[in-house]
Amino acid sequence: MKIRARHLSKSYNRRTVFKDLSFEHGSGVMGIAGSNGSGKSTLIQIVAGLMKPTSGSVEWIREGRAATREEGFTEVGAEEQVLERGDLTSLVGFVAPYMEYYEELTARENMNFLQQLAAGRGGNHPENNTKSGVLEHLVHLFDASSFIDQPYGSLSTGQRQRIKMIAAGVHTPAFYCLDEAAANLDEQGWHQLSTWLDLLRSQQTTIFLASNDPRELDWCDRILSLDE
C-alpha cells in the first residue's frame, strides 16, 4: 500500500492549518510530528479519507493487483491501482483519542459489529477473521482477555485504548492511521504497542503515526514535521 499526497492545504474559515504539503509513503511507520494546533490530527484524518483537504490531492495506491470494478479500483498503470475514497472504510485501521465505541456493548460485541461493517463494505468476512485467529491474536497481544467481554463503558481509559488498537486491526486493514496511539497507556501498554508496530513493520504494512511524544516518534522510520 502506498499513499501519495500532492500540495495538500487545509483551512478553516480564514485560518490556515497547513499548506502545500507533499509526501509519499509506502511500508513502515511514518511519523506526523508537530506542536499542538499544527494540524497533526487534521492531516491524519485526510490521509485516512475521513476529511477532504481544502486543496491538493491524496492517492491511495494498491500495488501488484489487477483492478476490478467490484472492488472499486481504477487502473492507472500496469502495477498500480488507485482506490476510491469511498472504499477506504474497510481498508483503514484508525485510532484516535476522540473516537469511542458503544458503551452498552461489550468490547467483543463492538469488535463483531466492526467486522460485520467491514464485510458489508467489501472487507474481510468476520468468519475469515475468526478462522485466522486475528481477533484472538490481538486480544492476546494486548493482554485484553480479562476485559474483552466486559461492557466497553465500564473499562478504564487504558483498557479502552487497547480495545481501540484491537479494533483497528481486527479487519486486517490495508493501512493504519494512528493518532496519539499511546495515549493513556501504562508501561505494559507501551511495550504491547511497540511489539505490535514491530510486527506490522515486519509485514511491510503502511502506517501513519501522529504524535508530539518523542517516545512514539522513536518508533517511526521517517518523520514529517508540520512545524517546519
PDB file of C-alpha atoms in Angstrom:
ATOM      1  CA  MET A   1       0.000   0.000   0.000  1.00  0.00           C
ATOM      2  CA  LYS A   2       1.234   3.478  -0.846  1.00  0.00           C
ATOM      3  CA  ILE A   3      -0.215   6.911  -0.105  1.00  0.00           C
ATOM      4  CA  ARG A   4       0.790   9.863  -2.254  1.00  0.00           C
ATOM      5  CA  ALA A   5      -0.142  13.424  -1.253  1.00  0.00           C
ATOM      6  CA  ARG A   6       0.319  16.403  -3.523  1.00  0.00           C
ATOM      7  CA  HIS A   7       0.215  20.050  -2.398  1.00  0.00           C
ATOM      8  CA  LEU A   8      -2.217  19.480   0.472  1.00  0.00           C
ATOM      9  CA  SER A   9      -3.675  22.511   2.202  1.00  0.00           C
ATOM     10  CA  LYS A  10      -6.357  22.777   4.860  1.00  0.00           C
ATOM     11  CA  SER A  11      -8.096  25.905   6.075  1.00  0.00           C
ATOM     12  CA  TYR A  12     -10.997  26.627   8.413  1.00  0.00           C
ATOM     13  CA  ASN A  13     -12.633  29.930   7.555  1.00  0.00           C
ATOM     14  CA  ARG A  14      -9.663  32.322   7.463  1.00  0.00           C
ATOM     15  CA  ARG A  15      -7.274  30.127   9.455  1.00  0.00           C
ATOM     16  CA  THR A  16      -4.760  28.043   7.516  1.00  0.00           C
ATOM     17  CA  VAL A  17      -3.840  24.852   9.370  1.00  0.00           C
ATOM     18  CA  PHE A  18      -1.150  23.776   6.900  1.00  0.00           C
ATOM     19  CA  LYS A  19      -0.411  24.374   3.240  1.00  0.00           C
ATOM     20  CA  ASP A  20       1.397  22.853   0.278  1.00  0.00           C
ATOM     21  CA  LEU A  21       2.290  19.507   1.873  1.00  0.00           C
ATOM     22  CA  SER A  22       3.562  16.830  -0.489  1.00  0.00           C
ATOM     23  CA  PHE A  23       4.804  13.377   0.509  1.00  0.00           C
ATOM     24  CA  GLU A  24       4.704   9.714  -0.426  1.00  0.00           C
ATOM     25  CA  HIS A  25       4.822   6.783   1.959  1.00  0.00           C
ATOM     26  CA  GLY A  26       4.763   3.036   1.494  1.00  0.00           C
ATOM     27  CA  SER A  27       5.671   0.355   4.026  1.00  0.00           C
ATOM     28  CA  GLY A  28       6.888   1.157   7.525  1.00  0.00           C
ATOM     29  CA  VAL A  29       5.944   3.833  10.043  1.00  0.00           C
ATOM     30  CA  MET A  30       5.739   7.480   9.003  1.00  0.00           C
ATOM     31  CA  GLY A  31       5.509   9.912  11.900  1.00  0.00           C
ATOM     32  CA  ILE A  32       3.476  13.105  11.683  1.00  0.00           C
ATOM     33  CA  ALA A  33       5.008  15.452  14.251  1.00  0.00           C
ATOM     34  CA  GLY A  34       4.250  18.982  15.341  1.00  0.00           C
ATOM     35  CA  SER A  35       3.208  21.204  18.186  1.00  0.00           C
ATOM     36  CA  ASN A  36      -0.382  21.440  19.411  1.00  0.00           C
ATOM     37  CA  GLY A  37      -2.546  23.045  16.750  1.00  0.00           C
ATOM     38  CA  SER A  38      -0.115  22.300  13.922  1.00  0.00           C
ATOM     39  CA  GLY A  39      -2.628  20.053  12.161  1.00  0.00           C
ATOM     40  CA  LYS A  40      -1.465  16.526  13.022  1.00  0.00           C
ATOM     41  CA  SER A  41      -4.968  15.174  13.666  1.00  0.00           C
ATOM     42  CA  THR A  42      -6.352  17.030  10.663  1.00  0.00           C
ATOM     43  CA  LEU A  43      -3.701  15.605   8.349  1.00  0.00           C
ATOM     44  CA  ILE A  44      -4.116  12.037   9.579  1.00  0.00           C
ATOM     45  CA  GLN A  45      -7.890  12.289   9.054  1.00  0.00           C
ATOM     46  CA  ILE A  46      -7.247  13.441   5.487  1.00  0.00           C
ATOM     47  CA  VAL A  47      -4.844  10.537   4.935  1.00  0.00           C
ATOM     48  CA  ALA A  48      -7.496   8.154   6.313  1.00  0.00           C
ATOM     49  CA  GLY A  49     -10.086   9.562   3.906  1.00  0.00           C
ATOM     50  CA  LEU A  50     -12.250  10.923   6.731  1.00  0.00           C
ATOM     51  CA  MET A  51     -11.784  14.553   5.737  1.00  0.00           C
ATOM     52  CA  LYS A  52     -11.219  16.379   2.482  1.00  0.00           C
ATOM     53  CA  PRO A  53      -8.370  18.858   2.042  1.00  0.00           C
ATOM     54  CA  THR A  54      -9.140  22.428   1.072  1.00  0.00           C
ATOM     55  CA  SER A  55      -6.816  21.979  -1.892  1.00  0.00           C
ATOM     56  CA  GLY A  56      -4.428  19.361  -3.187  1.00  0.00           C
ATOM     57  CA  SER A  57      -4.982  15.632  -3.554  1.00  0.00           C
ATOM     58  CA  VAL A  58      -4.368  12.264  -1.911  1.00  0.00           C
ATOM     59  CA  GLU A  59      -3.996   8.999  -3.812  1.00  0.00           C
ATOM     60  CA  TRP A  60      -4.391   5.639  -2.087  1.00  0.00           C
ATOM     61  CA  ILE A  61      -2.475   3.170  -4.229  1.00  0.00           C
ATOM     62  CA  ARG A  62      -2.511  -0.596  -4.031  1.00  0.00           C
ATOM     63  CA  GLU A  63       0.318  -2.261  -5.920  1.00  0.00           C
ATOM     64  CA  GLY A  64       0.656  -5.611  -7.616  1.00  0.00           C
ATOM     65  CA  ARG A  65      -3.055  -6.386  -8.120  1.00  0.00           C
ATOM     66  CA  ALA A  66      -5.298  -6.454 -11.130  1.00  0.00           C
ATOM     67  CA  ALA A  67      -8.003  -3.802 -10.970  1.00  0.00           C
ATOM     68  CA  THR A  68     -11.589  -4.987 -10.640  1.00  0.00           C
ATOM     69  CA  ARG A  69     -14.760  -2.954 -10.919  1.00  0.00           C
ATOM     70  CA  GLU A  70     -16.331  -4.769  -7.953  1.00  0.00           C
ATOM     71  CA  GLU A  71     -13.509  -3.653  -5.625  1.00  0.00           C
ATOM     72  CA  GLY A  72     -13.709  -0.083  -6.817  1.00  0.00           C
ATOM     73  CA  PHE A  73     -10.167   0.187  -8.139  1.00  0.00           C
ATOM     74  CA  THR A  74      -9.225   2.437 -11.039  1.00  0.00           C
ATOM     75  CA  GLU A  75      -6.307   1.150 -13.073  1.00  0.00           C
ATOM     76  CA  VAL A  76      -3.621   3.788 -13.618  1.00  0.00           C
ATOM     77  CA  GLY A  77      -0.726   1.612 -14.710  1.00  0.00           C
ATOM     78  CA  ALA A  78       0.445  -1.919 -15.143  1.00  0.00           C
ATOM     79  CA  GLU A  79       1.208  -2.347 -11.435  1.00  0.00           C
ATOM     80  CA  GLU A  80      -0.634   0.487  -9.661  1.00  0.00           C
ATOM     81  CA  GLN A  81      -4.326   0.879  -8.899  1.00  0.00           C
ATOM     82  CA  VAL A  82      -5.829   3.893  -7.159  1.00  0.00           C
ATOM     83  CA  LEU A  83      -8.572   3.255  -4.622  1.00  0.00           C
ATOM     84  CA  GLU A  84     -11.666   5.398  -4.469  1.00  0.00           C
ATOM     85  CA  ARG A  85     -12.026   7.471  -1.302  1.00  0.00           C
ATOM     86  CA  GLY A  86     -15.413   5.884  -0.585  1.00  0.00           C
ATOM     87  CA  ASP A  87     -13.841   2.418  -0.420  1.00  0.00           C
ATOM     88  CA  LEU A  88     -11.492   3.215   2.451  1.00  0.00           C
ATOM     89  CA  THR A  89     -13.851   2.404   5.345  1.00  0.00           C
ATOM     90  CA  SER A  90     -12.951  -1.286   5.295  1.00  0.00           C
ATOM     91  CA  LEU A  91      -9.328  -0.703   4.285  1.00  0.00           C
ATOM     92  CA  VAL A  92      -8.015   1.633   7.007  1.00  0.00           C
ATOM     93  CA  GLY A  93      -7.338   0.887  10.664  1.00  0.00           C
ATOM     94  CA  PHE A  94      -7.939   4.123  12.555  1.00  0.00           C
ATOM     95  CA  VAL A  95      -7.133   5.026  16.174  1.00  0.00           C
ATOM     96  CA  ALA A  96      -7.708   8.428  17.793  1.00  0.00           C
ATOM     97  CA  PRO A  97      -8.262   9.674  21.364  1.00  0.00           C
ATOM     98  CA  TYR A  98     -11.608  11.256  20.431  1.00  0.00           C
ATOM     99  CA  MET A  99     -13.188   8.100  18.986  1.00  0.00           C
ATOM    100  CA  GLU A 100     -15.288   5.817  21.171  1.00  0.00           C
ATOM    101  CA  TYR A 101     -17.414   2.696  20.798  1.00  0.00           C
ATOM    102  CA  TYR A 102     -20.840   1.640  22.049  1.00  0.00           C
ATOM    103  CA  GLU A 103     -20.634   1.744  25.841  1.00  0.00           C
ATOM    104  CA  GLU A 104     -23.557  -0.618  26.430  1.00  0.00           C
ATOM    105  CA  LEU A 105     -21.956  -3.358  24.309  1.00  0.00           C
ATOM    106  CA  THR A 106     -19.070  -5.487  25.459  1.00  0.00           C
ATOM    107  CA  ALA A 107     -15.718  -4.874  23.805  1.00  0.00           C
ATOM    108  CA  ARG A 108     -16.096  -8.169  21.926  1.00  0.00           C
ATOM    109  CA  GLU A 109     -19.578  -7.233  20.696  1.00  0.00           C
ATOM    110  CA  ASN A 110     -18.138  -3.968  19.407  1.00  0.00           C
ATOM    111  CA  MET A 111     -15.466  -5.980  17.552  1.00  0.00           C
ATOM    112  CA  ASN A 112     -18.131  -8.223  15.991  1.00  0.00           C
ATOM    113  CA  PHE A 113     -20.068  -5.178  14.851  1.00  0.00           C
ATOM    114  CA  LEU A 114     -16.961  -3.664  13.247  1.00  0.00           C
ATOM    115  CA  GLN A 115     -16.160  -6.920  11.464  1.00  0.00           C
ATOM    116  CA  GLN A 116     -19.710  -7.091  10.100  1.00  0.00           C
ATOM    117  CA  LEU A 117     -19.467  -3.483   8.958  1.00  0.00           C
ATOM    118  CA  ALA A 118     -16.193  -4.193   7.155  1.00  0.00           C
ATOM    119  CA  ALA A 119     -17.711  -7.246   5.498  1.00  0.00           C
ATOM    120  CA  GLY A 120     -20.675  -5.192   4.313  1.00  0.00           C
ATOM    121  CA  ARG A 121     -18.328  -2.668   2.707  1.00  0.00           C
ATOM    122  CA  GLY A 122     -16.222  -5.220   0.890  1.00  0.00           C
ATOM    123  CA  GLY A 123     -13.753  -6.016   3.642  1.00  0.00           C
ATOM    124  CA  ASN A 124     -12.859  -9.378   5.045  1.00  0.00           C
ATOM    125  CA  HIS A 125     -15.730 -11.509   6.260  1.00  0.00           C
ATOM    126  CA  PRO A 126     -15.900 -11.955  10.076  1.00  0.00           C
ATOM    127  CA  GLU A 127     -15.777 -15.739   9.702  1.00  0.00           C
ATOM    128  CA  ASN A 128     -12.495 -15.469   7.852  1.00  0.00           C
ATOM    129  CA  ASN A 129     -11.027 -13.374  10.650  1.00  0.00           C
ATOM    130  CA  THR A 130     -12.293 -15.866  13.228  1.00  0.00           C
ATOM    131  CA  LYS A 131     -10.684 -18.770  11.378  1.00  0.00           C
ATOM    132  CA  SER A 132      -7.389 -16.942  11.000  1.00  0.00           C
ATOM    133  CA  GLY A 133      -7.382 -16.003  14.661  1.00  0.00           C
ATOM    134  CA  VAL A 134      -6.948 -12.255  14.048  1.00  0.00           C
ATOM    135  CA  LEU A 135      -9.126 -11.194  16.970  1.00  0.00           C
ATOM    136  CA  GLU A 136      -7.699 -13.818  19.327  1.00  0.00           C
ATOM    137  CA  HIS A 137      -4.148 -12.874  18.357  1.00  0.00           C
ATOM    138  CA  LEU A 138      -4.734  -9.176  19.069  1.00  0.00           C
ATOM    139  CA  VAL A 139      -6.532  -9.896  22.344  1.00  0.00           C
ATOM    140  CA  HIS A 140      -3.513 -11.947  23.427  1.00  0.00           C
ATOM    141  CA  LEU A 141      -1.000  -9.354  22.207  1.00  0.00           C
ATOM    142  CA  PHE A 142      -2.708  -6.548  24.146  1.00  0.00           C
ATOM    143  CA  ASP A 143      -3.460  -8.786  27.148  1.00  0.00           C
ATOM    144  CA  ALA A 144      -7.176  -7.992  26.897  1.00  0.00           C
ATOM    145  CA  SER A 145      -8.689 -11.386  27.692  1.00  0.00           C
ATOM    146  CA  SER A 146      -9.714 -10.283  31.205  1.00  0.00           C
ATOM    147  CA  PHE A 147     -11.877  -7.391  29.938  1.00  0.00           C
ATOM    148  CA  ILE A 148     -12.811  -8.193  26.321  1.00  0.00           C
ATOM    149  CA  ASP A 149     -16.227  -9.445  27.484  1.00  0.00           C
ATOM    150  CA  GLN A 150     -16.941  -6.518  29.803  1.00  0.00           C
ATOM    151  CA  PRO A 151     -19.126  -3.548  28.760  1.00  0.00           C
ATOM    152  CA  TYR A 152     -16.979  -1.002  26.958  1.00  0.00           C
ATOM    153  CA  GLY A 153     -18.391   1.764  29.138  1.00  0.00           C
ATOM    154  CA  SER A 154     -17.002   0.100  32.278  1.00  0.00           C
ATOM    155  CA  LEU A 155     -13.398  -0.006  31.049  1.00  0.00           C
ATOM    156  CA  SER A 156     -10.581   2.265  32.199  1.00  0.00           C
ATOM    157  CA  THR A 157      -9.054   4.726  29.730  1.00  0.00           C
ATOM    158  CA  GLY A 158      -6.017   2.477  29.300  1.00  0.00           C
ATOM    159  CA  GLN A 159      -8.169  -0.581  28.647  1.00  0.00           C
ATOM    160  CA  ARG A 160     -10.225   1.407  26.138  1.00  0.00           C
ATOM    161  CA  GLN A 161      -7.061   2.415  24.323  1.00  0.00           C
ATOM    162  CA  ARG A 162      -6.045  -1.227  23.971  1.00  0.00           C
ATOM    163  CA  ILE A 163      -9.501  -2.044  22.628  1.00  0.00           C
ATOM    164  CA  LYS A 164      -9.106   0.762  20.072  1.00  0.00           C
ATOM    165  CA  MET A 165      -5.883  -0.851  18.878  1.00  0.00           C
ATOM    166  CA  ILE A 166      -7.572  -4.249  18.593  1.00  0.00           C
ATOM    167  CA  ALA A 167     -10.492  -2.654  16.758  1.00  0.00           C
ATOM    168  CA  ALA A 168      -8.106  -1.014  14.297  1.00  0.00           C
ATOM    169  CA  GLY A 169      -6.561  -4.347  13.344  1.00  0.00           C
ATOM    170  CA  VAL A 170      -9.450  -6.779  13.654  1.00  0.00           C
ATOM    171  CA  HIS A 171     -10.483  -6.422   9.990  1.00  0.00           C
ATOM    172  CA  THR A 172      -6.870  -6.732   8.728  1.00  0.00           C
ATOM    173  CA  PRO A 173      -6.774  -3.311   7.061  1.00  0.00           C
ATOM    174  CA  ALA A 174      -4.566  -2.334   4.155  1.00  0.00           C
ATOM    175  CA  PHE A 175      -3.057   0.593   6.093  1.00  0.00           C
ATOM    176  CA  TYR A 176      -3.202   2.243   9.504  1.00  0.00           C
ATOM    177  CA  CYS A 177      -3.678   5.822  10.699  1.00  0.00           C
ATOM    178  CA  LEU A 178      -2.844   6.134  14.405  1.00  0.00           C
ATOM    179  CA  ASP A 179      -3.387   9.452  16.192  1.00  0.00           C
ATOM    180  CA  GLU A 180      -1.651   9.539  19.594  1.00  0.00           C
ATOM    181  CA  ALA A 181      -1.716   5.761  19.747  1.00  0.00           C
ATOM    182  CA  ALA A 182      -0.012   5.535  23.138  1.00  0.00           C
ATOM    183  CA  ALA A 183      -2.392   7.927  24.903  1.00  0.00           C
ATOM    184  CA  ASN A 184      -3.448   6.641  28.370  1.00  0.00           C
ATOM    185  CA  LEU A 185      -1.271   3.504  28.122  1.00  0.00           C
ATOM    186  CA  ASP A 186       0.863   2.319  31.026  1.00  0.00           C
ATOM    187  CA  GLU A 187       4.350   0.881  30.540  1.00  0.00           C
ATOM    188  CA  GLN A 188       2.946  -2.551  29.741  1.00  0.00           C
ATOM    189  CA  GLY A 189       0.671  -0.984  27.136  1.00  0.00           C
ATOM    190  CA  TRP A 190       3.611   0.901  25.616  1.00  0.00           C
ATOM    191  CA  HIS A 191       5.510  -2.379  25.281  1.00  0.00           C
ATOM    192  CA  GLN A 192       2.497  -4.113  23.698  1.00  0.00           C
ATOM    193  CA  LEU A 193       2.038  -1.270  21.206  1.00  0.00           C
ATOM    194  CA  SER A 194       5.730  -1.338  20.331  1.00  0.00           C
ATOM    195  CA  THR A 195       5.546  -5.106  19.756  1.00  0.00           C
ATOM    196  CA  TRP A 196       2.507  -4.684  17.515  1.00  0.00           C
ATOM    197  CA  LEU A 197       4.165  -1.960  15.440  1.00  0.00           C
ATOM    198  CA  ASP A 198       7.274  -4.118  15.016  1.00  0.00           C
ATOM    199  CA  LEU A 199       5.063  -6.974  13.813  1.00  0.00           C
ATOM    200  CA  LEU A 200       3.226  -4.741  11.334  1.00  0.00           C
ATOM    201  CA  ARG A 201       6.523  -3.318  10.108  1.00  0.00           C
ATOM    202  CA  SER A 202       7.861  -6.833   9.520  1.00  0.00           C
ATOM    203  CA  GLN A 203       4.787  -7.451   7.351  1.00  0.00           C
ATOM    204  CA  GLN A 204       5.631  -4.310   5.315  1.00  0.00           C
ATOM    205  CA  THR A 205       2.437  -2.616   6.449  1.00  0.00           C
ATOM    206  CA  THR A 206       1.832   1.076   5.738  1.00  0.00           C
ATOM    207  CA  ILE A 207       1.397   3.043   8.972  1.00  0.00           C
ATOM    208  CA  PHE A 208       0.954   6.729   9.798  1.00  0.00           C
ATOM    209  CA  LEU A 209       1.525   7.769  13.417  1.00  0.00           C
ATOM    210  CA  ALA A 210       0.649  11.301  14.562  1.00  0.00           C
ATOM    211  CA  SER A 211       2.254  12.388  17.828  1.00  0.00           C
ATOM    212  CA  ASN A 212       4.347  15.023  19.552  1.00  0.00           C
ATOM    213  CA  ASP A 213       5.704  12.487  22.059  1.00  0.00           C
ATOM    214  CA  PRO A 214       9.414  11.733  21.425  1.00  0.00           C
ATOM    215  CA  ARG A 215       8.963   8.126  22.592  1.00  0.00           C
ATOM    216  CA  GLU A 216       6.288   7.484  19.975  1.00  0.00           C
ATOM    217  CA  LEU A 217       8.289   9.245  17.287  1.00  0.00           C
ATOM    218  CA  ASP A 218      11.236   6.949  18.059  1.00  0.00           C
ATOM    219  CA  TRP A 219       9.131   4.121  16.588  1.00  0.00           C
ATOM    220  CA  CYS A 220       8.981   5.870  13.211  1.00  0.00           C
ATOM    221  CA  ASP A 221      11.089   5.114  10.170  1.00  0.00           C
ATOM    222  CA  ARG A 222      10.659   8.674   8.884  1.00  0.00           C
ATOM    223  CA  ILE A 223       9.022  11.821  10.217  1.00  0.00           C
ATOM    224  CA  LEU A 224       7.072  14.645   8.575  1.00  0.00           C
ATOM    225  CA  SER A 225       7.213  17.704  10.832  1.00  0.00           C
ATOM    226  CA  LEU A 226       4.404  20.221  10.465  1.00  0.00           C
ATOM    227  CA  ASP A 227       6.395  22.875  12.355  1.00  0.00           C
ATOM    228  CA  GLU A 228       8.984  23.255   9.607  1.00  0.00           C
TER     229      GLU A 228
END
